mmCIF file of C-alpha atoms and ligand atoms in Angstrom:
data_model
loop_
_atom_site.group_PDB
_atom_site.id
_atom_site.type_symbol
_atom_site.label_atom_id
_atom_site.label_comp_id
_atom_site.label_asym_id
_atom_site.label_seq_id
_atom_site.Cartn_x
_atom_site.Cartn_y
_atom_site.Cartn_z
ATOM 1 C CA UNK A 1220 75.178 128.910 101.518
ATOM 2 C CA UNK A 1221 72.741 128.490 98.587
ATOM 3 C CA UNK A 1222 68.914 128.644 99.198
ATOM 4 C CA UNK A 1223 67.410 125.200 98.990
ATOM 5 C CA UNK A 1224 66.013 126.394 95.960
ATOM 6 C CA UNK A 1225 69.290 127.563 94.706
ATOM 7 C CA UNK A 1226 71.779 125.685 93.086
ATOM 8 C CA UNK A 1227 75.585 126.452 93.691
ATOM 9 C CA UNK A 1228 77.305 128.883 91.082
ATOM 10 C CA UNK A 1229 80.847 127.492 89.446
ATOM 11 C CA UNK A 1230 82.385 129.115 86.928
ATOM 12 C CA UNK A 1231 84.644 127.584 83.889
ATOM 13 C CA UNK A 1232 86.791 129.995 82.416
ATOM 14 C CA UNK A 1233 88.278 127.444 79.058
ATOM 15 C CA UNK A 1234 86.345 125.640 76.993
ATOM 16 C CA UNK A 1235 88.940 123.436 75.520
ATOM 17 C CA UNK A 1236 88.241 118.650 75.320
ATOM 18 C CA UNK A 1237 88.529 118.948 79.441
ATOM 19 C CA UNK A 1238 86.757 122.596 79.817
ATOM 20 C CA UNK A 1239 84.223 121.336 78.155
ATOM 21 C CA UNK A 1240 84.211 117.732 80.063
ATOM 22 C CA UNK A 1241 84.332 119.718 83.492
ATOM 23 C CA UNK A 1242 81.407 122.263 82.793
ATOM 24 C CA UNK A 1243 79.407 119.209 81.162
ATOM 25 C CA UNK A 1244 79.873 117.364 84.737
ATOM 26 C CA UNK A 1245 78.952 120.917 86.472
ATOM 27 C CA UNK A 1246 75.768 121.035 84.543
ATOM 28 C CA UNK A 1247 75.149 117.117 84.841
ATOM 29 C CA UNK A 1248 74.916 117.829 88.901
ATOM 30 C CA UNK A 1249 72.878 120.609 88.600
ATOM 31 C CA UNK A 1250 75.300 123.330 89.644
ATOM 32 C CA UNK A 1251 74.558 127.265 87.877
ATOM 33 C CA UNK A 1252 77.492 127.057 85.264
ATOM 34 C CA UNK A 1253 78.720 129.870 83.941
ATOM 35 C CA UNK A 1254 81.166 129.334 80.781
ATOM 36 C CA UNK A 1255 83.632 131.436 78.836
ATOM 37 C CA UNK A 1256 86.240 130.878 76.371
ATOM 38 C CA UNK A 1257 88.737 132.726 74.130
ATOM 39 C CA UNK A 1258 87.317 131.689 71.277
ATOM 40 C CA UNK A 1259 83.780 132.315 71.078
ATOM 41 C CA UNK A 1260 80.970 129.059 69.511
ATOM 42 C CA UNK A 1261 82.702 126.615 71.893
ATOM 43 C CA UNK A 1262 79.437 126.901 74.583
ATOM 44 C CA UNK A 1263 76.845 125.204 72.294
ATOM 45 C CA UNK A 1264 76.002 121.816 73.122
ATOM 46 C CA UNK A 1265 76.689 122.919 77.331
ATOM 47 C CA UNK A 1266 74.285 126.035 77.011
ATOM 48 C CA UNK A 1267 71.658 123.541 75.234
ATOM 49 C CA UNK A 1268 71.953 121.820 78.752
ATOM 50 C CA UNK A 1269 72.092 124.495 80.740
ATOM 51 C CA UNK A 1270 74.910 126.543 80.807
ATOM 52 C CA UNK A 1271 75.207 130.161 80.560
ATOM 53 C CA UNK A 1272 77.780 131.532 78.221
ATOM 54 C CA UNK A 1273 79.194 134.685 79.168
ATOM 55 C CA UNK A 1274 80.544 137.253 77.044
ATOM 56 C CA UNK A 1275 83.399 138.520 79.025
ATOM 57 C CA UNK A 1276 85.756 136.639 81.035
ATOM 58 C CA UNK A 1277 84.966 139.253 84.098
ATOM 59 C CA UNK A 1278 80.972 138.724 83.524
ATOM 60 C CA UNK A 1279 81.893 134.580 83.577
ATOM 61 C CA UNK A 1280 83.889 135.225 87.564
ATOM 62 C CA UNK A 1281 81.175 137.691 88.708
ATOM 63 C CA UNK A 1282 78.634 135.420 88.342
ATOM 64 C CA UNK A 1283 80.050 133.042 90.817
ATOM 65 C CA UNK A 1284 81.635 132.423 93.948
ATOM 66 C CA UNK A 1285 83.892 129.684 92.574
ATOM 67 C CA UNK A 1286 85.943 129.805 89.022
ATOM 68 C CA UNK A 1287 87.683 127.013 88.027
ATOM 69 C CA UNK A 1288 90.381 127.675 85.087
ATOM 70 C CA UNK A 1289 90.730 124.785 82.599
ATOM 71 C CA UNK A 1290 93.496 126.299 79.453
ATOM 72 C CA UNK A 1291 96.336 124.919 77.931
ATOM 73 C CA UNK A 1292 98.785 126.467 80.253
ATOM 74 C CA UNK A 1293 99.390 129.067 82.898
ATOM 75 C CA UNK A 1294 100.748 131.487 80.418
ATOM 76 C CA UNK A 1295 97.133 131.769 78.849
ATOM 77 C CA UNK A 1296 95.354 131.111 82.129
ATOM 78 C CA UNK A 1297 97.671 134.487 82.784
ATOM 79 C CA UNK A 1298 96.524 135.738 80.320
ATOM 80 C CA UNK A 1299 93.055 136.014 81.282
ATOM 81 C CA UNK A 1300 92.984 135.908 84.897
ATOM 82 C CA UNK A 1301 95.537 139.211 84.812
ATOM 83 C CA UNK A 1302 93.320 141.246 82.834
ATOM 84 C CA UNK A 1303 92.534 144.358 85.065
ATOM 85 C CA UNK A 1304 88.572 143.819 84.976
ATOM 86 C CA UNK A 1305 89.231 139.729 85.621
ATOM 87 C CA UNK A 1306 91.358 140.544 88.136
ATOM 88 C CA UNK A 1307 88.750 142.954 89.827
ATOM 89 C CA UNK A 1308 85.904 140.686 89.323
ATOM 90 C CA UNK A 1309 87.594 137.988 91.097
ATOM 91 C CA UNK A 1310 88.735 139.862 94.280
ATOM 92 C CA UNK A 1311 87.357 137.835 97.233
ATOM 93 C CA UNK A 1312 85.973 134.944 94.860
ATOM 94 C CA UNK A 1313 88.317 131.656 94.864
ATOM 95 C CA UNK A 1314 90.168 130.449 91.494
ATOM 96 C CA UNK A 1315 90.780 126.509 91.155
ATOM 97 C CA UNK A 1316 93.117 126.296 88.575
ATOM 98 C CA UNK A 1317 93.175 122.941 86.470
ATOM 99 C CA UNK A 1318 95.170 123.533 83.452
ATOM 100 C CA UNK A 1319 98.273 121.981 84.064
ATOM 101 C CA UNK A 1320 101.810 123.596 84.122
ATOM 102 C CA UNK A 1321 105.057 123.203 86.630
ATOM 103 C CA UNK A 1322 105.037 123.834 90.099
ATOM 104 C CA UNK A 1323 106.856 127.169 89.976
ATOM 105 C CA UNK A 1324 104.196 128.200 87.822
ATOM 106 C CA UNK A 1325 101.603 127.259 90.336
ATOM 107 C CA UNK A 1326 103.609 128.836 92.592
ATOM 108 C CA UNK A 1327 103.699 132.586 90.912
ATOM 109 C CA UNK A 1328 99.933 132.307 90.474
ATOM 110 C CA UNK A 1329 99.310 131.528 93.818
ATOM 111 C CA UNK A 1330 101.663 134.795 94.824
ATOM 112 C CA UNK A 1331 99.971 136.740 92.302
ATOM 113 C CA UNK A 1332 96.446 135.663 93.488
ATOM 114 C CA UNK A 1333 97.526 136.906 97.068
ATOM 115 C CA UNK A 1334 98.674 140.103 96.218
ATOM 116 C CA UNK A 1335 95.284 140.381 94.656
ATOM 117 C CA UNK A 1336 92.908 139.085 97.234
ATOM 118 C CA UNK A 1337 92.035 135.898 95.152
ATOM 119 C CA UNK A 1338 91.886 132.837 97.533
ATOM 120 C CA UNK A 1339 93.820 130.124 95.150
ATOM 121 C CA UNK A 1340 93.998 126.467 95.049
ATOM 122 C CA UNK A 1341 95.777 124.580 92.727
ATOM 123 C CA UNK A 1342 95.009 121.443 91.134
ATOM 124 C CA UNK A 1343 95.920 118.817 88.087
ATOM 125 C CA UNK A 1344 93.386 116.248 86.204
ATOM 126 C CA UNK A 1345 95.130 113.080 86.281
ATOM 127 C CA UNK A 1346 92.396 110.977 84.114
ATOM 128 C CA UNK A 1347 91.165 111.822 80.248
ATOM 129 C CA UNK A 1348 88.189 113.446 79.727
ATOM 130 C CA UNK A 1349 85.817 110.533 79.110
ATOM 131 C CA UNK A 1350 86.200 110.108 82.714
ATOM 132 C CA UNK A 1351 84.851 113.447 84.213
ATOM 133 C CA UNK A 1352 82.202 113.197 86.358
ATOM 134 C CA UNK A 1353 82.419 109.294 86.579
ATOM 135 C CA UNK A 1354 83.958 107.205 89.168
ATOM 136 C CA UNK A 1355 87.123 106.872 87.584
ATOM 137 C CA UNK A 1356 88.286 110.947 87.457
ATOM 138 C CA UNK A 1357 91.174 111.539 89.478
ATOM 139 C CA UNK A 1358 92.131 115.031 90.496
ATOM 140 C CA UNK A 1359 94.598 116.382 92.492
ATOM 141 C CA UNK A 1360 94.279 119.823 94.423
ATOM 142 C CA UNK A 1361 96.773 121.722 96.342
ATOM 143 C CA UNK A 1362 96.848 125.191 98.766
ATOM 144 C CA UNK A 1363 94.846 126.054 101.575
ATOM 145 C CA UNK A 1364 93.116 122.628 103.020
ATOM 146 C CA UNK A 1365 90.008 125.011 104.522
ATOM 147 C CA UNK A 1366 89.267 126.467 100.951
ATOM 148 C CA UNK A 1367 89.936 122.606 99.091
ATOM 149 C CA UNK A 1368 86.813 121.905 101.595
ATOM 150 C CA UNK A 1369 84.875 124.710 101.389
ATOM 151 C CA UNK A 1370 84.595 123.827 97.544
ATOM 152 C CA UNK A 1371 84.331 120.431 97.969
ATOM 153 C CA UNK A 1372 80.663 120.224 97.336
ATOM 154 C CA UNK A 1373 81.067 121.962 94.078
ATOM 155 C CA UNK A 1374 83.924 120.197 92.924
ATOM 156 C CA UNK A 1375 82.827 116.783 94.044
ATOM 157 C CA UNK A 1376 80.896 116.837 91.054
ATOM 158 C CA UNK A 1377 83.696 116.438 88.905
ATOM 159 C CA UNK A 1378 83.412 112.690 89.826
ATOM 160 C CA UNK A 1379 85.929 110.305 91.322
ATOM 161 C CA UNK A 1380 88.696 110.745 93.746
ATOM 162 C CA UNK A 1381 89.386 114.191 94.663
ATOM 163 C CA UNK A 1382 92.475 114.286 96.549
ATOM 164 C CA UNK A 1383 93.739 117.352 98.371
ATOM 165 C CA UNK A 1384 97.645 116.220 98.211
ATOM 166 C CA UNK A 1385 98.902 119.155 100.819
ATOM 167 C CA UNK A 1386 99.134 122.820 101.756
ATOM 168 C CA UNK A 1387 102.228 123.583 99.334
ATOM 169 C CA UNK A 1388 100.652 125.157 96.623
ATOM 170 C CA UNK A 1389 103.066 123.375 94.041
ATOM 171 C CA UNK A 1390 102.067 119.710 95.301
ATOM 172 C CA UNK A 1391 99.310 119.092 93.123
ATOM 173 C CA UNK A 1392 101.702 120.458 89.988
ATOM 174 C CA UNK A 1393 105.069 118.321 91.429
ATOM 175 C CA UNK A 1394 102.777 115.283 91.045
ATOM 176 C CA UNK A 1395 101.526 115.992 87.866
ATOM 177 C CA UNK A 1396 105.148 115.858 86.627
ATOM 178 C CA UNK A 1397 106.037 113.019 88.044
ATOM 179 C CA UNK A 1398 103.283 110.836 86.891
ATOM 180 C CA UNK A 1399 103.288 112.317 83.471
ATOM 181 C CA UNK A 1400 106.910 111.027 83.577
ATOM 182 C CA UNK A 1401 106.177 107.909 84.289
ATOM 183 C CA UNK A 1402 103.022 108.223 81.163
ATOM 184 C CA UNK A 1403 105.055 109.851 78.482
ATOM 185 C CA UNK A 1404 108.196 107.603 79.378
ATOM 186 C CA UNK A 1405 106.117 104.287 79.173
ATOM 187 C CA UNK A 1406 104.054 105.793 75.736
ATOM 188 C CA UNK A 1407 107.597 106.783 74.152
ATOM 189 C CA UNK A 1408 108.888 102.591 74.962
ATOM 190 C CA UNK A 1409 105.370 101.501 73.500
ATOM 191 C CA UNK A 1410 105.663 103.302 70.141
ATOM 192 C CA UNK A 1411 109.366 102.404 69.831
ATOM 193 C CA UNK A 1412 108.370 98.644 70.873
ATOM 194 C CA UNK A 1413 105.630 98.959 68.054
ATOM 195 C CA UNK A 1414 108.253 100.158 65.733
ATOM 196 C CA UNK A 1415 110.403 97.365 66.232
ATOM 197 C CA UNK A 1416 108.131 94.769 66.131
ATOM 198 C CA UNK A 1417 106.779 95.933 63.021
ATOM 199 C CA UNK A 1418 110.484 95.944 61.606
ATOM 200 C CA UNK A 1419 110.574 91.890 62.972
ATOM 201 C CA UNK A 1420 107.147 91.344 61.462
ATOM 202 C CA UNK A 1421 105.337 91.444 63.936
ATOM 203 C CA UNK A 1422 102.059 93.681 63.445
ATOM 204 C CA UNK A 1423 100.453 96.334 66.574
ATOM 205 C CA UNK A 1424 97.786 94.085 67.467
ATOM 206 C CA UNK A 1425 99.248 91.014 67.533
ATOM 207 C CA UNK A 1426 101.626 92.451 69.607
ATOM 208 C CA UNK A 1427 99.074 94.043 72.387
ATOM 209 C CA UNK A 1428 98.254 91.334 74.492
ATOM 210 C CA UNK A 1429 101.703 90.423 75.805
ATOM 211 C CA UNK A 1430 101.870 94.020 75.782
ATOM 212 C CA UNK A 1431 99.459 94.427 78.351
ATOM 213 C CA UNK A 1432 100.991 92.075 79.688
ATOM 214 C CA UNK A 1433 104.343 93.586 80.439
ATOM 215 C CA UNK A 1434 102.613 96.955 81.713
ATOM 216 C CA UNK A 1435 100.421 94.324 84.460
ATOM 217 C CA UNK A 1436 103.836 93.525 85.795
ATOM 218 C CA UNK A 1437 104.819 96.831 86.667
ATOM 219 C CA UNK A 1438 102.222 97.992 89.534
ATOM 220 C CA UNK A 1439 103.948 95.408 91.851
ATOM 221 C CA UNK A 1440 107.121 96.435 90.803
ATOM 222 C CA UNK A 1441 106.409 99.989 91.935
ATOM 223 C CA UNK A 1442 105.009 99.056 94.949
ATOM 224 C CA UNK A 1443 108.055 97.610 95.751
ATOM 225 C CA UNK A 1444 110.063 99.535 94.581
ATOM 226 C CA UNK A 1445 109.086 103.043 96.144
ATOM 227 C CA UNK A 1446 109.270 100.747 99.412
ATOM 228 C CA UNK A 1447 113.090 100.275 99.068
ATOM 229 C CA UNK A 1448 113.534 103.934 97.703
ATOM 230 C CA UNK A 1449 112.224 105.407 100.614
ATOM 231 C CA UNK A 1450 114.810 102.960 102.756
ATOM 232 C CA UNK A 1451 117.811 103.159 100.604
ATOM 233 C CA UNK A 1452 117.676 99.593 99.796
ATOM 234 C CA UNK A 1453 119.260 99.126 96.638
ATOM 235 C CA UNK A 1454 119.497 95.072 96.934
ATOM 236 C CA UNK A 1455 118.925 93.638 93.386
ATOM 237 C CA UNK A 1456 119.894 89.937 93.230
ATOM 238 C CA UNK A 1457 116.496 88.661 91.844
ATOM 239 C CA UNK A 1458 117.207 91.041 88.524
ATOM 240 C CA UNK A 1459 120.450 93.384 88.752
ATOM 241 C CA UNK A 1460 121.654 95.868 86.731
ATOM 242 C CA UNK A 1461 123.935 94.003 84.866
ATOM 243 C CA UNK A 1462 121.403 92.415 83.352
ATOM 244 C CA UNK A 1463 119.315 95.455 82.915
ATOM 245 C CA UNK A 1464 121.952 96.771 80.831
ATOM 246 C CA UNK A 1465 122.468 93.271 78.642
ATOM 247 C CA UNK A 1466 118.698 93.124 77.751
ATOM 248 C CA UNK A 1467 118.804 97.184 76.724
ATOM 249 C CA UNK A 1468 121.670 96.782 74.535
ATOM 250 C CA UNK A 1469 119.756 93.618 72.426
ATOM 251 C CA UNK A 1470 116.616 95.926 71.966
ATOM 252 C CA UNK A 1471 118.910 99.466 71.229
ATOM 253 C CA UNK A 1472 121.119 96.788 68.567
ATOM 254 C CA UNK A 1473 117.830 95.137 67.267
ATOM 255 C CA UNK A 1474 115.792 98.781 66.632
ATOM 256 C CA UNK A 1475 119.205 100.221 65.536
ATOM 257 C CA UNK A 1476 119.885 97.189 62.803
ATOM 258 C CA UNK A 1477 116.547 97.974 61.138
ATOM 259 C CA UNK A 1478 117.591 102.039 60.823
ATOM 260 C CA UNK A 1479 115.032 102.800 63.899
ATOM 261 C CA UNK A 1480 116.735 105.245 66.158
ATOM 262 C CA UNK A 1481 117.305 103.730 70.088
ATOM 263 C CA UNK A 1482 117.915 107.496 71.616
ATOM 264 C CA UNK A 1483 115.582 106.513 74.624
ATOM 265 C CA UNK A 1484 117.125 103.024 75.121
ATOM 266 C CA UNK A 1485 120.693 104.363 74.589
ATOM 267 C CA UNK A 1486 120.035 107.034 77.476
ATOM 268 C CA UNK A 1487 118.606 104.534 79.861
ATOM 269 C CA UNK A 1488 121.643 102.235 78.957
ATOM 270 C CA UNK A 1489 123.644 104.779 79.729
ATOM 271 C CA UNK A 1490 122.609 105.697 83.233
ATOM 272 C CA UNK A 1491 122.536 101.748 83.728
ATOM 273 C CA UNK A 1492 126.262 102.180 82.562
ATOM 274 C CA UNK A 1493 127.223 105.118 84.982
ATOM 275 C CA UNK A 1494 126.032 102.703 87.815
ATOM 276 C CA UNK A 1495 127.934 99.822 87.285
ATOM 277 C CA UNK A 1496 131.012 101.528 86.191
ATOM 278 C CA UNK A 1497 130.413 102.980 89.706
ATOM 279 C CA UNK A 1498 130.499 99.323 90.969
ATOM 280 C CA UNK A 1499 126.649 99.255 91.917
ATOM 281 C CA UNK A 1500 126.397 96.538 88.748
ATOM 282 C CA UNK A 1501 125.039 93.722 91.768
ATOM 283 C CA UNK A 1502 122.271 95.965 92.949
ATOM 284 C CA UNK A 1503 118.694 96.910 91.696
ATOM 285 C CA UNK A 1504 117.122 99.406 89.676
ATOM 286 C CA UNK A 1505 116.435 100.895 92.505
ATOM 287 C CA UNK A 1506 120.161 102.588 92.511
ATOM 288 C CA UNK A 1507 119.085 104.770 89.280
ATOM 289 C CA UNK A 1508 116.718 106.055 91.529
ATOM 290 C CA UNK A 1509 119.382 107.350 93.462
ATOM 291 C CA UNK A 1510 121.809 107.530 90.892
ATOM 292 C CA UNK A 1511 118.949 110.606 89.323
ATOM 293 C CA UNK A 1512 118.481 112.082 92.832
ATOM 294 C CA UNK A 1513 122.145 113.323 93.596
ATOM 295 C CA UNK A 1514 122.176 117.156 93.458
HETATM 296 P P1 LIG B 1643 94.134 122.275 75.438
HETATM 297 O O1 LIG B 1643 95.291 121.919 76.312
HETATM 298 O O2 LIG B 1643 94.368 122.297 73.983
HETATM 299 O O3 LIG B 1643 93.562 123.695 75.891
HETATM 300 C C1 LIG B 1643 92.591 124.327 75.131
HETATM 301 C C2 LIG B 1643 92.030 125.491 75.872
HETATM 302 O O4 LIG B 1643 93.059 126.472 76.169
HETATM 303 C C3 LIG B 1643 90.981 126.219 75.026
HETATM 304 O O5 LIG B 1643 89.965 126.691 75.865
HETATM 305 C C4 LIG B 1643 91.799 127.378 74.462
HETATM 306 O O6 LIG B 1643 91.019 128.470 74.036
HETATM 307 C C5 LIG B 1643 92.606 127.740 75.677
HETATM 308 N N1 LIG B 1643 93.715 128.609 75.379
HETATM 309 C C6 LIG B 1643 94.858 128.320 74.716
HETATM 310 N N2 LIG B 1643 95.642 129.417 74.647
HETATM 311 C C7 LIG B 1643 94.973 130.427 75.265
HETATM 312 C C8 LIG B 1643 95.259 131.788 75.533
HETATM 313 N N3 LIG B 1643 96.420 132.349 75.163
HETATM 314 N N4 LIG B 1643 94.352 132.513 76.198
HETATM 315 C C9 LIG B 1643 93.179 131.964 76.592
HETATM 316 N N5 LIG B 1643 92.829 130.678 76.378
HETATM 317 C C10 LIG B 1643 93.738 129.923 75.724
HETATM 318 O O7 LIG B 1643 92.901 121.295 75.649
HETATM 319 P P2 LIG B 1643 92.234 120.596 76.929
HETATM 320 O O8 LIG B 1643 90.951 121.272 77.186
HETATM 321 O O9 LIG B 1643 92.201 119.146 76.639
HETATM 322 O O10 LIG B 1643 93.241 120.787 78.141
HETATM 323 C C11 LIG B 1643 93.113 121.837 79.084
HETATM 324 C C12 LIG B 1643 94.073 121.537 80.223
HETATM 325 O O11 LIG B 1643 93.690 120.290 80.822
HETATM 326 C C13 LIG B 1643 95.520 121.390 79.769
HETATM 327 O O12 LIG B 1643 96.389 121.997 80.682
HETATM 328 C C14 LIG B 1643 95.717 119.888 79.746
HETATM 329 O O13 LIG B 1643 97.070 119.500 79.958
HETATM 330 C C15 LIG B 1643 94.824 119.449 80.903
HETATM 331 N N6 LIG B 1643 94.427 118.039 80.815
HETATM 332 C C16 LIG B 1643 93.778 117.582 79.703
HETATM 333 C C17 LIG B 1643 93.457 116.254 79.580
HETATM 334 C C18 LIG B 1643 92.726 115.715 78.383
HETATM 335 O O14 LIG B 1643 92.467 114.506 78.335
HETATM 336 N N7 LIG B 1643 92.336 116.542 77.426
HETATM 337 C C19 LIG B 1643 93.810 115.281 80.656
HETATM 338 C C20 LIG B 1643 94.422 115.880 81.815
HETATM 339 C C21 LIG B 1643 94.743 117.205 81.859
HETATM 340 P P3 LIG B 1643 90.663 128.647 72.465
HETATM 341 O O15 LIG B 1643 89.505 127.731 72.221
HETATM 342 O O16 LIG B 1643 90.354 130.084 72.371
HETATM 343 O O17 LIG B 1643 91.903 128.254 71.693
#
């Protein structure tokens, strides 16, 4: 426990848009941050708030209780946090690692933090960096639930919702995935859809508001959706795939007529395909769900 005149200690070991965003939000609340990146001249504007920039990645850990790793991936969070004097420094001291990577990468860390005597947690920014710090941050943390809330004060800083999603160090990871699925699928279909319209006429912004539009639908349709996943209900008479897989094959002919490639569309026809060749053509979309799932 800190002195009442004593501010908590975090650490931010990356100094990258969100490194930066997270130690900004540290020194916002009034916490003792302690910075460090790769590249040296990133600390600036936070040490002209506050911060302390440390030379050495081992100075940065030693000079708190709490380090929380912010890099592009876990091969360079690796490595730093490998380095024999990192490693020493942070024996005893807990790592929250934010950078984001797979779940069997979260997993080796969390062995090799262990084997080390680093207590470990996990965890994946869900929300940009203009968002740190505010209301609208969302971050995700998994591993031990007693070190998530030891922390807690520190990291509630960071703004938002900060959800501890389980004990299994790779849950906080697993969800990154799958929601970055869902974001990377639905930007891929937006800049394709903007590519087509543009081929029709039809310019970007002129286009956005029934854009919008289209992705307000979809929360309800989630809802739903995960609902009748979870129960194996794969009833689609309100919108079946049959005529899932007439409306793809206008919009893969239409982008494919004007020379603009329909890879995406064609793949999601195809699974569409594999269904109803199975004879599931009657039921929802729900049965790609499953249709993905088999192992
Ligand atoms: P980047 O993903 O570009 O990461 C940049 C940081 O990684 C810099 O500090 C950089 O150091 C460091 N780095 C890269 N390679 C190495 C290495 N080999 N050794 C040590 N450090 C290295 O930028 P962000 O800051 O935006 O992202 C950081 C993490 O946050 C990523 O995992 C990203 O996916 C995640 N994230 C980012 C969001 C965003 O809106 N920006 C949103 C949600 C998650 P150097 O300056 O020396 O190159």
């Amino acid at each position: 426990m800190s002195s009442p005149t004593e501010a908590p200690a975090v650490t931010v070991l990356g100094l990258g848009p969100m490194g930066r965003a997270l130690a900004g939000a540290f020194v916002n609340a009034g916490l003792r941050t302690t910075v460090w990146n790769r590249t040296p001249g990133r600390a600036a504007a936070l040490v002209a708030r506050g911060a302390v920039s440390a030379a050495e990645a081992q100075e940065a850990v030693a000079a708190s209780p709490l380090t929380v790793v912010c890099v592009v991936d876990y091969d360079a969070a690796d490595s730093v946090l490998r380095r024999e004097a990192v490693t020493a420094a942070l024996r005893g001291r807990t790592v929250v690692n934010l950078s984001a990577d797979t779940p069997d990468r979260a997993r080796d860390a969390a062995a090799w933090a262990a084997s080390h005597g680093v207590r470990y947690l996990d965890g994946a920014i869900m929300t940009p960096t203009t968002t740190i710090g505010t209301p609208q941050a969302v971050i995700l943390t998994s591993g031990p639930a007693d070190l998530h809330q030891e922390h807690l004060p520190v990291l509630e800083a960071l703004g938002g919702s900060l959800t501890h999603v389980g004990e299994e160090i790779g849950l906080a990871a697993a969800h990154d995935i799958a929601l970055l699925d869902i974001f990377w699928t639905a930007m891929t279909g937006y800049a394709h859809a903007l590519a087509v319209a543009r081929a029709e006429g039809i310019g970007a912004r002129r286009l956005a508001p029934f854009a919008q539009g289209i992705a307000a639908i979809l929360p309800p349709i989630f809802a739903e959706m995960a609902g009748q996943v979870d129960d194996g209900d794969f009833s689609g008479e309100e919108s079946p795939l049959t005529s899932a897989a007439s409306s793809m094959a206008h919009i893969a002919h239409t982008s494919e007529a004007h020379g603009i490639e329909a890879g995406t569309m064609r793949a999601a026809q195809a699974l569409v395909r594999r269904a109803i060749d199975e004879g599931h053509g009657g039921d929802g979309f729900t049965r790609i769900a499953e249709l993905l799932g088999r192992r």
